[in-house]
mmCIF file of C-alpha atoms in Angstrom:
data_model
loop_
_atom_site.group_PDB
_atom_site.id
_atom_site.type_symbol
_atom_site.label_atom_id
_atom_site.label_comp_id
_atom_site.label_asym_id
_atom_site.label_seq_id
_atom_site.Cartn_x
_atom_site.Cartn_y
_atom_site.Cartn_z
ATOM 1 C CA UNK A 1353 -0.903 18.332 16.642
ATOM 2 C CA UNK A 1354 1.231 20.164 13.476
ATOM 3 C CA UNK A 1355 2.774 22.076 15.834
ATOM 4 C CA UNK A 1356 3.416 19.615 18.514
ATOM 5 C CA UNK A 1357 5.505 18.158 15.913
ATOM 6 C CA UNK A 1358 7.118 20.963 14.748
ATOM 7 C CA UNK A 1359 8.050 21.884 17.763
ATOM 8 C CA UNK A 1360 9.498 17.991 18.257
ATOM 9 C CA UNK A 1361 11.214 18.903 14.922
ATOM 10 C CA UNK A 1362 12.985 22.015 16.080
ATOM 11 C CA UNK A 1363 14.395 20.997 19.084
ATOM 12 C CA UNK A 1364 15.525 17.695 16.987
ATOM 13 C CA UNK A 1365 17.563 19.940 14.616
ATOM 14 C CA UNK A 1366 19.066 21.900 17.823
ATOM 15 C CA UNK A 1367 20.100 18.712 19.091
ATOM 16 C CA UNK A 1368 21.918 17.502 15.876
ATOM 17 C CA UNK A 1369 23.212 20.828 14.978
ATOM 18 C CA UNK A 1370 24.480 21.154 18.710
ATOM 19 C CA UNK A 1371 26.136 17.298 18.226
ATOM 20 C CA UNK A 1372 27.360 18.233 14.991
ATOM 21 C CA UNK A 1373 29.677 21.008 16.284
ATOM 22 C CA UNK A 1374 30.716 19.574 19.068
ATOM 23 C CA UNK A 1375 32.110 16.238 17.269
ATOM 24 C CA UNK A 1376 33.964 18.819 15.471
ATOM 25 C CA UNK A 1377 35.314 20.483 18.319
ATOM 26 C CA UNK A 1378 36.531 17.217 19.826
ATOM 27 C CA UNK A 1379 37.319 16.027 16.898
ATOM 28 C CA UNK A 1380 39.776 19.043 16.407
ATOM 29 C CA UNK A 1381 41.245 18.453 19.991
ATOM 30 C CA UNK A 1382 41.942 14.734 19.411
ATOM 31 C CA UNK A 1383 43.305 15.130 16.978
ATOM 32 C CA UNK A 1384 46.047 17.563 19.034
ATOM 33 C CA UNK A 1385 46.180 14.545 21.450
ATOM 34 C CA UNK A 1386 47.586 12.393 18.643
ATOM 35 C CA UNK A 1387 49.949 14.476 17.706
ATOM 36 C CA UNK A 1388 51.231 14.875 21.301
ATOM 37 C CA UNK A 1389 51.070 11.290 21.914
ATOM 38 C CA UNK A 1390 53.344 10.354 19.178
ATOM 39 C CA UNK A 1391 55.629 13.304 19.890
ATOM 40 C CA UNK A 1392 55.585 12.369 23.412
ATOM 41 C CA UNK A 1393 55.220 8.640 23.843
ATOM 42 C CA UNK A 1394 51.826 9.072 25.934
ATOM 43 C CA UNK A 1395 48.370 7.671 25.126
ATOM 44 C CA UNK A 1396 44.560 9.230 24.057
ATOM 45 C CA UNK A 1397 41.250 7.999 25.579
ATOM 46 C CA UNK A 1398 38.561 8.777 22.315
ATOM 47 C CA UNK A 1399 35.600 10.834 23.263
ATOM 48 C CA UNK A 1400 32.371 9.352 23.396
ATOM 49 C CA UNK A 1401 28.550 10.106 24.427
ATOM 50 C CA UNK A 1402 29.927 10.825 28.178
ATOM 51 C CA UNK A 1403 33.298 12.160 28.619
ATOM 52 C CA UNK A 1404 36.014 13.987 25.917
ATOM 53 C CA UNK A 1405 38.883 13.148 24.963
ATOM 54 C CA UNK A 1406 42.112 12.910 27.195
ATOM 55 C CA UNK A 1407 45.579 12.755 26.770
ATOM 56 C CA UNK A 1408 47.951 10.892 29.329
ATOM 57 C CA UNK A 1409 51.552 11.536 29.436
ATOM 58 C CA UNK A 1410 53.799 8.969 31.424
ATOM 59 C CA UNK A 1411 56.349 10.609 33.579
ATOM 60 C CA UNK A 1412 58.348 9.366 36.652
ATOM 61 C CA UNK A 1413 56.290 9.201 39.651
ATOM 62 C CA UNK A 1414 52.390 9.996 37.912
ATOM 63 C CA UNK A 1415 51.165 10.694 34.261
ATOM 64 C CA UNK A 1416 50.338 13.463 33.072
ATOM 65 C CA UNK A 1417 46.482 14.087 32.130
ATOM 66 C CA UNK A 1418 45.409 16.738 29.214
ATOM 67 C CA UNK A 1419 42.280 17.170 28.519
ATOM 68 C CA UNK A 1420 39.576 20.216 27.013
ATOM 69 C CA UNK A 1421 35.924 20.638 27.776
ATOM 70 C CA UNK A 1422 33.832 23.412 26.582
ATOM 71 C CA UNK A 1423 31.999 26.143 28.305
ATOM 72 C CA UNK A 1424 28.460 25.406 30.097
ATOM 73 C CA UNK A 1425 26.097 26.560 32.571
ATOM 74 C CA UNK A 1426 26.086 25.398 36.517
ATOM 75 C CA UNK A 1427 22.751 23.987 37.728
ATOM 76 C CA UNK A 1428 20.229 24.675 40.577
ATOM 77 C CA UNK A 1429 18.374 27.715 41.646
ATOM 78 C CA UNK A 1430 21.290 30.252 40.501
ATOM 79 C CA UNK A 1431 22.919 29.560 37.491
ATOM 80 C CA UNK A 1432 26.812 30.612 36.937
ATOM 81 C CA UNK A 1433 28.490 30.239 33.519
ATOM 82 C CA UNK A 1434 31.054 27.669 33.375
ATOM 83 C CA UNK A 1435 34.260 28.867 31.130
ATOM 84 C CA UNK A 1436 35.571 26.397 28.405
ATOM 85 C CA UNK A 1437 38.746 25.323 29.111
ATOM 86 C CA UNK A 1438 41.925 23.286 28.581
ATOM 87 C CA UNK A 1439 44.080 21.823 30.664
ATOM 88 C CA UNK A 1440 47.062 19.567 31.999
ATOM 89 C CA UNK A 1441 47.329 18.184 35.621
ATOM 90 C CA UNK A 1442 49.133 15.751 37.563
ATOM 91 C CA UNK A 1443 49.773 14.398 41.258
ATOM 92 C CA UNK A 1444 52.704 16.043 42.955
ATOM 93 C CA UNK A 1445 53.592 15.883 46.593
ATOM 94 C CA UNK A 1446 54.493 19.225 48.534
ATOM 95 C CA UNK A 1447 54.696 20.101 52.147
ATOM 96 C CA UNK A 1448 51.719 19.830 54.253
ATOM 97 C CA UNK A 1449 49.150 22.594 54.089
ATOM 98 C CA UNK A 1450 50.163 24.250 50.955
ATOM 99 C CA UNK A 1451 48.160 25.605 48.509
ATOM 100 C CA UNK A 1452 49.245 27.785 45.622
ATOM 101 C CA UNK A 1453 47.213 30.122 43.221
ATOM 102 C CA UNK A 1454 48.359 31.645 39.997
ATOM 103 C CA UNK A 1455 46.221 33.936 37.906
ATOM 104 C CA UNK A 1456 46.397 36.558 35.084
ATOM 105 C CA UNK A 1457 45.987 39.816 36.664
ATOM 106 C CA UNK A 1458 43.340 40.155 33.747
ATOM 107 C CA UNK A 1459 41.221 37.284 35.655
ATOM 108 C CA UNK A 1460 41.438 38.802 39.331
ATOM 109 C CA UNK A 1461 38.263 38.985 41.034
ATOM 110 C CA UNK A 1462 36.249 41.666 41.674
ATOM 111 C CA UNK A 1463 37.119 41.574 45.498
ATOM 112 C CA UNK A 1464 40.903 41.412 44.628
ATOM 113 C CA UNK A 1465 40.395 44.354 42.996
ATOM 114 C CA UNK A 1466 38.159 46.031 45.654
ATOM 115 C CA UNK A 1467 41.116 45.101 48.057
ATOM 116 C CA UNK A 1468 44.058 46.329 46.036
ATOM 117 C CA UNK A 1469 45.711 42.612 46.363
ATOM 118 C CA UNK A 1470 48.963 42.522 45.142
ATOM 119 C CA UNK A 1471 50.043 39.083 45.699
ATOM 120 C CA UNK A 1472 53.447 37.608 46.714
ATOM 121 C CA UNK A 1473 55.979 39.637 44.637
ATOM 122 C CA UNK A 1474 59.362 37.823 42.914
ATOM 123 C CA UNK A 1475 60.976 40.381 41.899
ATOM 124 C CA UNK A 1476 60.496 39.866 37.933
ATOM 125 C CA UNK A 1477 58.649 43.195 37.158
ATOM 126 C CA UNK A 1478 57.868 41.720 33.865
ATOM 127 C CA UNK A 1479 56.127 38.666 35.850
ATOM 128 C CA UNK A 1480 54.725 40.332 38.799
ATOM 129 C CA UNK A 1481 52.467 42.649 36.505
ATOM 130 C CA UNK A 1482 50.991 40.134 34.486
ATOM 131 C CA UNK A 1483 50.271 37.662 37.386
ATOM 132 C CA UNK A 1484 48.460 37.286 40.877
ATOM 133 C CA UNK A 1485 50.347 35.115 43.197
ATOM 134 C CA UNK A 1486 49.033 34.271 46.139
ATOM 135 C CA UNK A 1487 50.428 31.195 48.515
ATOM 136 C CA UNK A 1488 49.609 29.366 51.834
ATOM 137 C CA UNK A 1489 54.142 29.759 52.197
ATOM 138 C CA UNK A 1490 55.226 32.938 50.537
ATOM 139 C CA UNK A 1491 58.889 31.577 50.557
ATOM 140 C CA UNK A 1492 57.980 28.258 49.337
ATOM 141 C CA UNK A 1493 55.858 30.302 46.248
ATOM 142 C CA UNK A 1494 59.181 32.092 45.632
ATOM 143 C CA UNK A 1495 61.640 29.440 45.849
ATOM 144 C CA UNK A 1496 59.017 27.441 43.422
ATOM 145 C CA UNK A 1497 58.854 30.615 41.091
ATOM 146 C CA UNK A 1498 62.386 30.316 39.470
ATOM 147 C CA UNK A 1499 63.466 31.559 36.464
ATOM 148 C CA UNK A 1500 62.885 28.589 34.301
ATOM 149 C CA UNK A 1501 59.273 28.298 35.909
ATOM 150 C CA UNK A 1502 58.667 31.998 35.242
ATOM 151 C CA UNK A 1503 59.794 31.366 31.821
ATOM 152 C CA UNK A 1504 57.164 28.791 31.027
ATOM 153 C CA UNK A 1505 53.989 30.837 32.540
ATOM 154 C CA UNK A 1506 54.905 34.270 31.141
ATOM 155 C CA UNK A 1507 54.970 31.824 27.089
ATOM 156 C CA UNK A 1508 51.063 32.384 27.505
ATOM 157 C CA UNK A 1509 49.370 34.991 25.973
ATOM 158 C CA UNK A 1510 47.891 37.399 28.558
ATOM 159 C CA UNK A 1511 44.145 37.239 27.480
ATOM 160 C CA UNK A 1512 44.957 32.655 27.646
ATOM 161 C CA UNK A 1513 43.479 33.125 31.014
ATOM 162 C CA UNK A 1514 46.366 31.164 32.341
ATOM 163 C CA UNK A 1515 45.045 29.294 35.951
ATOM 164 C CA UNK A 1516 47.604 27.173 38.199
ATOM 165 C CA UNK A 1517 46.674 25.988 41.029
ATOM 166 C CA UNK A 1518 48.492 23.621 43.719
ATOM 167 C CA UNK A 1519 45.546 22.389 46.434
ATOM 168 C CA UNK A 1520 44.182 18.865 47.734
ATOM 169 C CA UNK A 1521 43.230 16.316 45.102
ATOM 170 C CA UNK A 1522 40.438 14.732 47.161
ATOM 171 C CA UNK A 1523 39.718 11.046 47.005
ATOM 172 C CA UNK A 1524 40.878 8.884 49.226
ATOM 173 C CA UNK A 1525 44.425 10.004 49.847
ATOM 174 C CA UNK A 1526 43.815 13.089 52.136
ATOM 175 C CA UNK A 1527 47.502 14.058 51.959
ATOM 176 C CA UNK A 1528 47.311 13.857 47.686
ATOM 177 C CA UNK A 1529 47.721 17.575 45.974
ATOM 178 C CA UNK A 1530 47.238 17.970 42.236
ATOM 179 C CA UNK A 1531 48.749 20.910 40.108
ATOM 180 C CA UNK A 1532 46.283 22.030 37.550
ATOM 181 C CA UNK A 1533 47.741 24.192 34.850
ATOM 182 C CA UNK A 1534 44.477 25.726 32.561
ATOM 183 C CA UNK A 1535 43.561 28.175 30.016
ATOM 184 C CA UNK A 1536 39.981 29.606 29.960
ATOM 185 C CA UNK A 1537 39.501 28.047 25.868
ATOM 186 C CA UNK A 1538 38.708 24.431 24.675
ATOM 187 C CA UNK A 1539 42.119 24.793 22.279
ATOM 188 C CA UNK A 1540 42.824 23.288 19.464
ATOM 189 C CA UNK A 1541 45.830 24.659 19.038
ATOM 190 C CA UNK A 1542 49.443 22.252 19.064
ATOM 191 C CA UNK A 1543 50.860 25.187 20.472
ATOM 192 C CA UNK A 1544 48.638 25.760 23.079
ATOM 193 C CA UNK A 1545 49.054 22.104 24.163
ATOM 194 C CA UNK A 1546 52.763 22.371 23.858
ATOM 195 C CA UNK A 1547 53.164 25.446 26.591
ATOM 196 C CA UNK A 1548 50.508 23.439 28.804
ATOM 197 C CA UNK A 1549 52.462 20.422 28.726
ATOM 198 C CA UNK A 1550 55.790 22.406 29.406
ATOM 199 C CA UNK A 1551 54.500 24.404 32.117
ATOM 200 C CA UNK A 1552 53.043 21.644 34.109
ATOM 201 C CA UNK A 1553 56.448 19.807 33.674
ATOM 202 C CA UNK A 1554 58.254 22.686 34.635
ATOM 203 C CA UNK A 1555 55.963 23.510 37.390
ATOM 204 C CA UNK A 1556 56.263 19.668 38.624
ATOM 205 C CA UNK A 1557 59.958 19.572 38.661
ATOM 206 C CA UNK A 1558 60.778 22.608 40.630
ATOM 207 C CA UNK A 1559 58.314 21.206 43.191
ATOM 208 C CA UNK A 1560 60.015 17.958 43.269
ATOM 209 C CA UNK A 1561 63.184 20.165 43.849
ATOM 210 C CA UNK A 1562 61.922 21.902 46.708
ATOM 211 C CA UNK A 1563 59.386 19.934 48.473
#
């Protein structure tokens, strides 16, 4: 019975220690969210027992959602680690059938590198070797890829494990795409949340321009 209870005991502390540090965690982020609120008019949702904190910035057209979760482990009979990370999304609207994927060359797969891919190239050496482009519309990629957009994505640090992605946003709406800019940490870093917010902007804008 003693060590029924101590076992009860252990896995109590676990629990609390486990709580402890991640109230701190999302603590530290929402605490980034209020700061971006107030420096960009936009609102948090507080964390609670079943969902983190998130950010929403209102632009023209949709807002703007931030938001950071940590790293886990996927269920069921194989079990894949989950990365932590951060990031900034929002409804866009782009030609039918596109779908756009943006990745540190650092993060290509081990069948991208099997295969040699090289991705759509733009022409920015500096961009086209830290990044793996690849597009449903290689012009539409380049056209989207301007200088200003470039600017934003190549701000990140090259082990950020900078993810953007253009693709269906599911739901209801079956013609709805989302762009989903994310970096493989749960940051709580202003900085970091400044380039997220910038890029996605940027990102959203030179769709609008183009689509």
């Amino acid at each position: 019975m003693n060590f029924t209870f101590a076992v009860i005991a252990l896995v109590a502390v676990i629990l609390v220690i486990a709580w402890g540090r991640q109230r701190l965690r999302t603590g530290v982020v929402s605490g980034c969210f209020r700061r971006q609120a107030e420096k960009r008019c936009g609102a948090v949702r507080p964390a609670n027992l079943f969902r983190y904190p998130q950010l929403s910035l209102p632009t023209a057209g949709a807002d703007v959602v931030v938001s950071a979760v940590p790293g886990g482990s996927r269920g069921g009979i194989f079990i894949s680690p989950r990365p932590p990370h951060t990031f900034a999304q929002v409804a866009v609207e782009v030609p039918a059938g596109i779908r756009l994927d943006i990745q540190g060359r650092v993060a290509e797969t081990a069948r991208d590198r099997a295969l040699g891919a090289v991705g759509i190239v733009t022409g920015d050496d500096r961009f086209d070797d830290r990044f793996l482009v690849k597009c449903s519309d290689e012009d539409f990629a380049r056209a989207l890829l301007d200088d200003e957009v470039r600017r934003h994505l190549l701000a990140f640090a090259a082990d950020d494990g900078l993810h953007v992605t253009v693709d269906r946003a599911g739901g209801a709406d079956e013609d709805a795409s989302r762009l989903d800019v994310s970096i493989t940490l749960m940051s709580g870093d202003d900085g970091d949340y400044d380039r997220l917010i910038e890029a996605v902007l940027a990102l959203r804008d030179a769709l609008a321009r183009i689509a």
